[in-house]
Short mmCIF file of C-alpha atoms in Angstrom, two decimals:
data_model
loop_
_atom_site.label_atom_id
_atom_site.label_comp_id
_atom_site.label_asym_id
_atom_site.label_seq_id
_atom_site.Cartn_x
_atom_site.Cartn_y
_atom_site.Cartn_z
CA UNK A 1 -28.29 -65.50 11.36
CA UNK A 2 -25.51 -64.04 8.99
CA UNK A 3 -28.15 -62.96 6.85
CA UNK A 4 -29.90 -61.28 9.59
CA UNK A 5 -26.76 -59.29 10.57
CA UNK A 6 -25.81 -58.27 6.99
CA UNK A 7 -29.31 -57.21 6.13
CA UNK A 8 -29.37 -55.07 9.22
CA UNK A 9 -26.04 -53.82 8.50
CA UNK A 10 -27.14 -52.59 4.87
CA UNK A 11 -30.68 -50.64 6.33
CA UNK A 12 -30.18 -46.47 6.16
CA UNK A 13 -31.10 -44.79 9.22
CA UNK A 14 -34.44 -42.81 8.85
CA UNK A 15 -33.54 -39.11 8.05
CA UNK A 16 -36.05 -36.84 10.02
CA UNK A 17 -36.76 -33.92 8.38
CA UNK A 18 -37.80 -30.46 10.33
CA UNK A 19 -40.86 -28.76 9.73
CA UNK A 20 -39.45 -24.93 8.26
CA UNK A 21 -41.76 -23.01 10.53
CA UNK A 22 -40.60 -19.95 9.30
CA UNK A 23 -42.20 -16.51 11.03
CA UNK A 24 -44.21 -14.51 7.92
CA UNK A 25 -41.95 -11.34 6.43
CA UNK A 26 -42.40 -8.52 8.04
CA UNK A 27 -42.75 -6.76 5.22
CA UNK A 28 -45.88 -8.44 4.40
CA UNK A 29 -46.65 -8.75 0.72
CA UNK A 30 -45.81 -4.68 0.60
CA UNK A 31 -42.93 -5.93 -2.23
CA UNK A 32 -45.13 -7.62 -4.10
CA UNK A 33 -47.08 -4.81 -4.90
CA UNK A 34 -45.91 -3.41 -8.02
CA UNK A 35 -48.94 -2.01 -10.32
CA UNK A 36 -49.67 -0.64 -13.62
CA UNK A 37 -49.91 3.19 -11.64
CA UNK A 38 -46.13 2.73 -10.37
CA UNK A 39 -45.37 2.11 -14.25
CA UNK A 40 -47.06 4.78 -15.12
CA UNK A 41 -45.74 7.08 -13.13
CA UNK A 42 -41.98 6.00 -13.50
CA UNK A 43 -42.82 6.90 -17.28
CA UNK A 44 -43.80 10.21 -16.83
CA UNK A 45 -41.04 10.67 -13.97
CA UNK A 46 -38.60 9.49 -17.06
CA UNK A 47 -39.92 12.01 -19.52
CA UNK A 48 -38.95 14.77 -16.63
CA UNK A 49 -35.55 13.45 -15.73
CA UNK A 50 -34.71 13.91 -19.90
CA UNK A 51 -36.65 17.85 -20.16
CA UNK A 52 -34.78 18.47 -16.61
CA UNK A 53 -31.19 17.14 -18.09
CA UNK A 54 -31.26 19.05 -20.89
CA UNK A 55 -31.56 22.03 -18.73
CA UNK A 56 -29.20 21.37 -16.87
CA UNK A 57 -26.51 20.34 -19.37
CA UNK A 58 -26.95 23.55 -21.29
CA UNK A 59 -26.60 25.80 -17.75
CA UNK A 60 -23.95 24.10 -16.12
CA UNK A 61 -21.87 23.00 -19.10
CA UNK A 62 -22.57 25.67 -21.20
CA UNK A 63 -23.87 28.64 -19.98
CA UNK A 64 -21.32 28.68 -17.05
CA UNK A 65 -18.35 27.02 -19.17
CA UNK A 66 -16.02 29.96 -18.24
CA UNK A 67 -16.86 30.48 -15.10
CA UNK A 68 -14.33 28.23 -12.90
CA UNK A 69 -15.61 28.73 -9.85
CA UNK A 70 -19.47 28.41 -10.52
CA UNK A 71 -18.95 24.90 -12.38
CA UNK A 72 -17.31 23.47 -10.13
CA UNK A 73 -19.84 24.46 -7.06
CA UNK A 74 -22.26 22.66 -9.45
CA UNK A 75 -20.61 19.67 -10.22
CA UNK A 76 -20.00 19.43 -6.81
CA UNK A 77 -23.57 19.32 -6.26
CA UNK A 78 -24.49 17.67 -9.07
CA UNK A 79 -22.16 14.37 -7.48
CA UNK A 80 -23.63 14.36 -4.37
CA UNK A 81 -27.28 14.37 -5.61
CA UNK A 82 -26.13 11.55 -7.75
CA UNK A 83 -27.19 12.25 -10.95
CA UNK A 84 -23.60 12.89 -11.97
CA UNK A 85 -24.01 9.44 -14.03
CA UNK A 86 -26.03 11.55 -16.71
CA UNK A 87 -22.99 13.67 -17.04
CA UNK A 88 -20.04 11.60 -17.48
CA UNK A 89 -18.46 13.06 -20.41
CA UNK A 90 -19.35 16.29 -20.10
CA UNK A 91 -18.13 16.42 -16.26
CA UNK A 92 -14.32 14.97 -17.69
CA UNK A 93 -14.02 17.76 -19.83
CA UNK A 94 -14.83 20.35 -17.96
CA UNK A 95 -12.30 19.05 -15.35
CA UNK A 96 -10.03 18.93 -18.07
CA UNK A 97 -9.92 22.65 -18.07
CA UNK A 98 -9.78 23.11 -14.62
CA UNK A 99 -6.92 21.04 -14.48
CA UNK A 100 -5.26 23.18 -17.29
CA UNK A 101 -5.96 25.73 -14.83
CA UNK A 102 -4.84 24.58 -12.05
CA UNK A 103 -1.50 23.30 -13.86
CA UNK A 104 -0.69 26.93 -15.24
CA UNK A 105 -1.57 28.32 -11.36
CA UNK A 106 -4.05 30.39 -12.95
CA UNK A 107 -6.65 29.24 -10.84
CA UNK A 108 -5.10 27.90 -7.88
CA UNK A 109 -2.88 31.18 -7.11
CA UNK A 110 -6.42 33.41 -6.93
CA UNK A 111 -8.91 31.43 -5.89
CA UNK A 112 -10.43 31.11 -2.19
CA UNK A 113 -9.77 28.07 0.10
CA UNK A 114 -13.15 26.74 -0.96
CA UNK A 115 -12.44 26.73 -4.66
CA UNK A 116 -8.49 25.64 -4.49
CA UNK A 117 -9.75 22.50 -2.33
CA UNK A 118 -12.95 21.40 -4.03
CA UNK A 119 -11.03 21.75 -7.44
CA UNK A 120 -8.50 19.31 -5.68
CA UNK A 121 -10.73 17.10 -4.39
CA UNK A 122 -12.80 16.83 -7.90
CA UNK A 123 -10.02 16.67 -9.51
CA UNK A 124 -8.07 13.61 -7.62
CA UNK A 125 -11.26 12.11 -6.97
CA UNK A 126 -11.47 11.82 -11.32
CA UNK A 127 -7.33 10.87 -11.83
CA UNK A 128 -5.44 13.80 -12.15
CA UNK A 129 -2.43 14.46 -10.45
CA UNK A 130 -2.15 17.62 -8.55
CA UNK A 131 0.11 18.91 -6.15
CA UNK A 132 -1.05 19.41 -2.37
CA UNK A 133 1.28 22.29 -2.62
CA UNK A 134 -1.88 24.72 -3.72
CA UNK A 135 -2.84 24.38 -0.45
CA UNK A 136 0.56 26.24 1.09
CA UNK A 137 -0.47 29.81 0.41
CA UNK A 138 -3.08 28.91 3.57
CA UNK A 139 -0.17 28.97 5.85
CA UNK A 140 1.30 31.28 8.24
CA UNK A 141 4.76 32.29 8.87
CA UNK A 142 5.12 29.96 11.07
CA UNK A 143 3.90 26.96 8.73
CA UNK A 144 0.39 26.77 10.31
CA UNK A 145 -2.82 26.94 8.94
CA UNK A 146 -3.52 31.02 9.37
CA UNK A 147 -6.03 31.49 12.18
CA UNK A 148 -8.18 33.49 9.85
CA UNK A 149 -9.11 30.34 7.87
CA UNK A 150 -11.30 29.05 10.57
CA UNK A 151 -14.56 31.00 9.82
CA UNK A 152 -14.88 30.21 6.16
CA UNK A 153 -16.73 27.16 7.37
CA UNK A 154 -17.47 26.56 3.31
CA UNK A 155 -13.88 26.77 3.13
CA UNK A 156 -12.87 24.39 6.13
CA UNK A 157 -15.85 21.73 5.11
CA UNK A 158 -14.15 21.90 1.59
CA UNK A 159 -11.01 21.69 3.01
CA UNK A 160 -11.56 19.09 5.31
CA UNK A 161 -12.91 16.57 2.37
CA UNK A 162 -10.25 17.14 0.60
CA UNK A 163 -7.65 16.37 3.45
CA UNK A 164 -9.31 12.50 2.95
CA UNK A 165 -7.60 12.37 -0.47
CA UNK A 166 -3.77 12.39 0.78
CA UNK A 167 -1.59 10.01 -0.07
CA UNK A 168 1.55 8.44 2.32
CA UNK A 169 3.52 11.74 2.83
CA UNK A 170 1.75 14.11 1.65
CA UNK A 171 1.98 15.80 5.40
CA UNK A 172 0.09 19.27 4.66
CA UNK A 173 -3.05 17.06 3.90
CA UNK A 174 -2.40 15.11 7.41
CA UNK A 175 -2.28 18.75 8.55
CA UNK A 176 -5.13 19.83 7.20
CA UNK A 177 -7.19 17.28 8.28
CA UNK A 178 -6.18 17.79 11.93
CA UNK A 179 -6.73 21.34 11.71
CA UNK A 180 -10.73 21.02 10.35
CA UNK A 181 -11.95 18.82 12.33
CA UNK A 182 -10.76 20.26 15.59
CA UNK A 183 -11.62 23.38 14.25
CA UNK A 184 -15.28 21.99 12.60
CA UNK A 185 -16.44 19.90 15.84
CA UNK A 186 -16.02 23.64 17.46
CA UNK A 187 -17.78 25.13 15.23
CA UNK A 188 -20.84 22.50 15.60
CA UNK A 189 -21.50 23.28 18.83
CA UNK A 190 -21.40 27.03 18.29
CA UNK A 191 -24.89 29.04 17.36
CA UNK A 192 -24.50 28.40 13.41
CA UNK A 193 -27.20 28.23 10.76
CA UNK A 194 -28.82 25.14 10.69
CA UNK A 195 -27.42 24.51 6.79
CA UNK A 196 -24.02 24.58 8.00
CA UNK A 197 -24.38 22.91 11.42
CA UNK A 198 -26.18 19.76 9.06
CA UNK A 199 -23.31 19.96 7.21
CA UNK A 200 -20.48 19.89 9.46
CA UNK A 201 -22.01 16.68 11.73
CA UNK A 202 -22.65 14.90 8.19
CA UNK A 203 -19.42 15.58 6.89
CA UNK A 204 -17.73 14.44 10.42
CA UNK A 205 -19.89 11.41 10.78
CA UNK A 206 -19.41 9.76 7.31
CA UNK A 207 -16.91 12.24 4.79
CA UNK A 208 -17.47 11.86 1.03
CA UNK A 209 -14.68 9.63 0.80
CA UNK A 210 -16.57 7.02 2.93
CA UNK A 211 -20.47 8.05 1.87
CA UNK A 212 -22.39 5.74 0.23
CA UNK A 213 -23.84 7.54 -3.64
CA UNK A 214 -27.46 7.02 -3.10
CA UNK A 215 -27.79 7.41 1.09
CA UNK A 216 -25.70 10.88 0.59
CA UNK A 217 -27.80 11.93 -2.47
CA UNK A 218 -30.87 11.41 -0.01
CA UNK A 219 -29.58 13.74 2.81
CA UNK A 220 -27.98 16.45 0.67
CA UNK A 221 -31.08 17.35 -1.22
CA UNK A 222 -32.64 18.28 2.09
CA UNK A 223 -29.38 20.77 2.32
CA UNK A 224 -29.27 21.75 -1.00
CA UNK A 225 -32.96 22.85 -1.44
CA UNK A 226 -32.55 25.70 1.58
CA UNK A 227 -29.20 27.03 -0.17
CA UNK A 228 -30.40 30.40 -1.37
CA UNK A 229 -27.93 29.69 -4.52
CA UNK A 230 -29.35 26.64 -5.16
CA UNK A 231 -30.02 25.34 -9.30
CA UNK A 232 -33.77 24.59 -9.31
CA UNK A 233 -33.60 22.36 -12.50
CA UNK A 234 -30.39 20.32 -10.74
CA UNK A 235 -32.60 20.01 -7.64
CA UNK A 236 -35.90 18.67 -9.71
CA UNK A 237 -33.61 16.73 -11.70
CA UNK A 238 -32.20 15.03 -8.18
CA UNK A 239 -35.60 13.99 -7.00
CA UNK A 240 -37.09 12.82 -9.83
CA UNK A 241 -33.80 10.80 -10.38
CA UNK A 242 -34.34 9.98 -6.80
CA UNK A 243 -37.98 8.13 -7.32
CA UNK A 244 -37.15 6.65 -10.42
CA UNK A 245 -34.25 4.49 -9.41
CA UNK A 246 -36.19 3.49 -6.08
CA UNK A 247 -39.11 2.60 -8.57
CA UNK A 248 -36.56 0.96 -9.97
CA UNK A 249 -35.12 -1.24 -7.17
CA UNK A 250 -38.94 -1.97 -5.59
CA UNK A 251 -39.29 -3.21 -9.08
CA UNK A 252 -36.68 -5.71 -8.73
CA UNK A 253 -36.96 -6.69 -4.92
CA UNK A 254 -41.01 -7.19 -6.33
CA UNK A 255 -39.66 -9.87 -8.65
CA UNK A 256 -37.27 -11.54 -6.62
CA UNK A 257 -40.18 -11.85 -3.99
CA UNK A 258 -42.58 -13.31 -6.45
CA UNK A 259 -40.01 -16.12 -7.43
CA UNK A 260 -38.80 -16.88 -4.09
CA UNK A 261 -42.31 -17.57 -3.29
CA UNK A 262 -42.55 -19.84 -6.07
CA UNK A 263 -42.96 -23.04 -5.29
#
């Protein structure tokens, strides 16, 4: 009987397993699918991105090397189409003598309100310090932001991005962030061109400061491309760029498919 009992004692319960009755992706096998033509064609997108960088290196770094306010509209654009990764070094110096500039008031004491804050922004966004007192010539008598600044949507978008940047008392950015968006939600819903209007709901929706590199790069080329200023090679350069790297990444979600389906 003791026997019995002990032997009964030292039996393991059967485990039942569950059958993994998993629905199919629905994706389908659409990330498997990663052929010889996609290669080819992410070579000769390659090939482009090095012509088109070479172009652009030589007229936004070189050509327009003295020209303050130009470069920086371009570098500008050149970080939101993200393809300022191709650029590093020669972005850092060029903000290098902006912020030579900006330290000797050369630049700051003439330029516009779009120039003064997208040099600030560009330039905190990279290190520097900089005052927030460039932005006190935009004030009235009465220590307001002067009425006149609301128009300049350019200026107040710039503005406005740059308010994001302020540190713990630094109250003129705290200001200036109150005064564009009340003033930029306005102007939204006002009859403006539809490249501002996209602009001004992007830029309240999700600022710089909280955009995401690749999904901004993505919506600003459609913005970009109807500016009538616009750098052709920067914008070819953005969408070739563009396909490569999501070559790139259906290239690696194809090979993480194919091994997770390995069994």
């Amino acid at each position: 009987m003791s026997i019995q009992v002990c032997a009964a004692a030292q039996s393991k319960p059967e485990i039942i397993r569950r059958t993994a009755n998993f629905p199919p992706s629905i994706w389908g096998d659409r990330l498997m699918n990663y052929d010889s033509q996609d290669i080819i064609t992410n070579a000769r997108n390659q090939e482009e991105v090095e012509e088109l960088k070479e172009v652009v290196r030589r007229e936004v770094f070189t050509t327009s090397a003295g020209d303050f306010s130009h470069q920086l509209k371009l570098i500008d654009a050149i970080q939101r189409l993200g393809v300022a990764y191709h650029f590093e070094s020669e972005i850092e110096e060029a903000l290098e003598r902006m912020h030579a500039a900006f330290h000797d008031h050369d630049f700051s004491d003439d330029g516009d309100l779009y120039n003064v804050a997208l040099g600030f922004r560009l330039l905190r966004q990279h290190g520097y310090k900089i005052s927030c007192d460039v932005f006190n010539k935009f004030k009235d008598e009465n220590g307001s932001f002067k009425e006149c600044l609301i128009v300049d949507v350019p200026g107040m978008l710039s503005l406005y991005e740059a308010g994001h940047l302020g540190i713990r008392g630094e109250e003129i950015l705290d200001e200036a962030l109150a005064f564009t968006t009340t003033h930029l939600d306005s102007a939204a819903k006002a009859h403006l061109s539809y490249e501002h209007a996209e602009q001004i709901t992007q830029a309240l929706e999700r600022p710089l400061r909280k955009d995401l590199e690749r999904v901004c790069a993505r919506r600003y080329m459609s913005i970009y491309q109807d500016e009538a200023s616009h750098n052709e090679p920067l914008l070819k350069l953005a969408k070739f760029d563009f396909n490569l790297v999501q070559s790139l990444h259906k290239n690696e979600l194809s090979e993480i498919t194919r091994c997770g389906g390995k069994k």
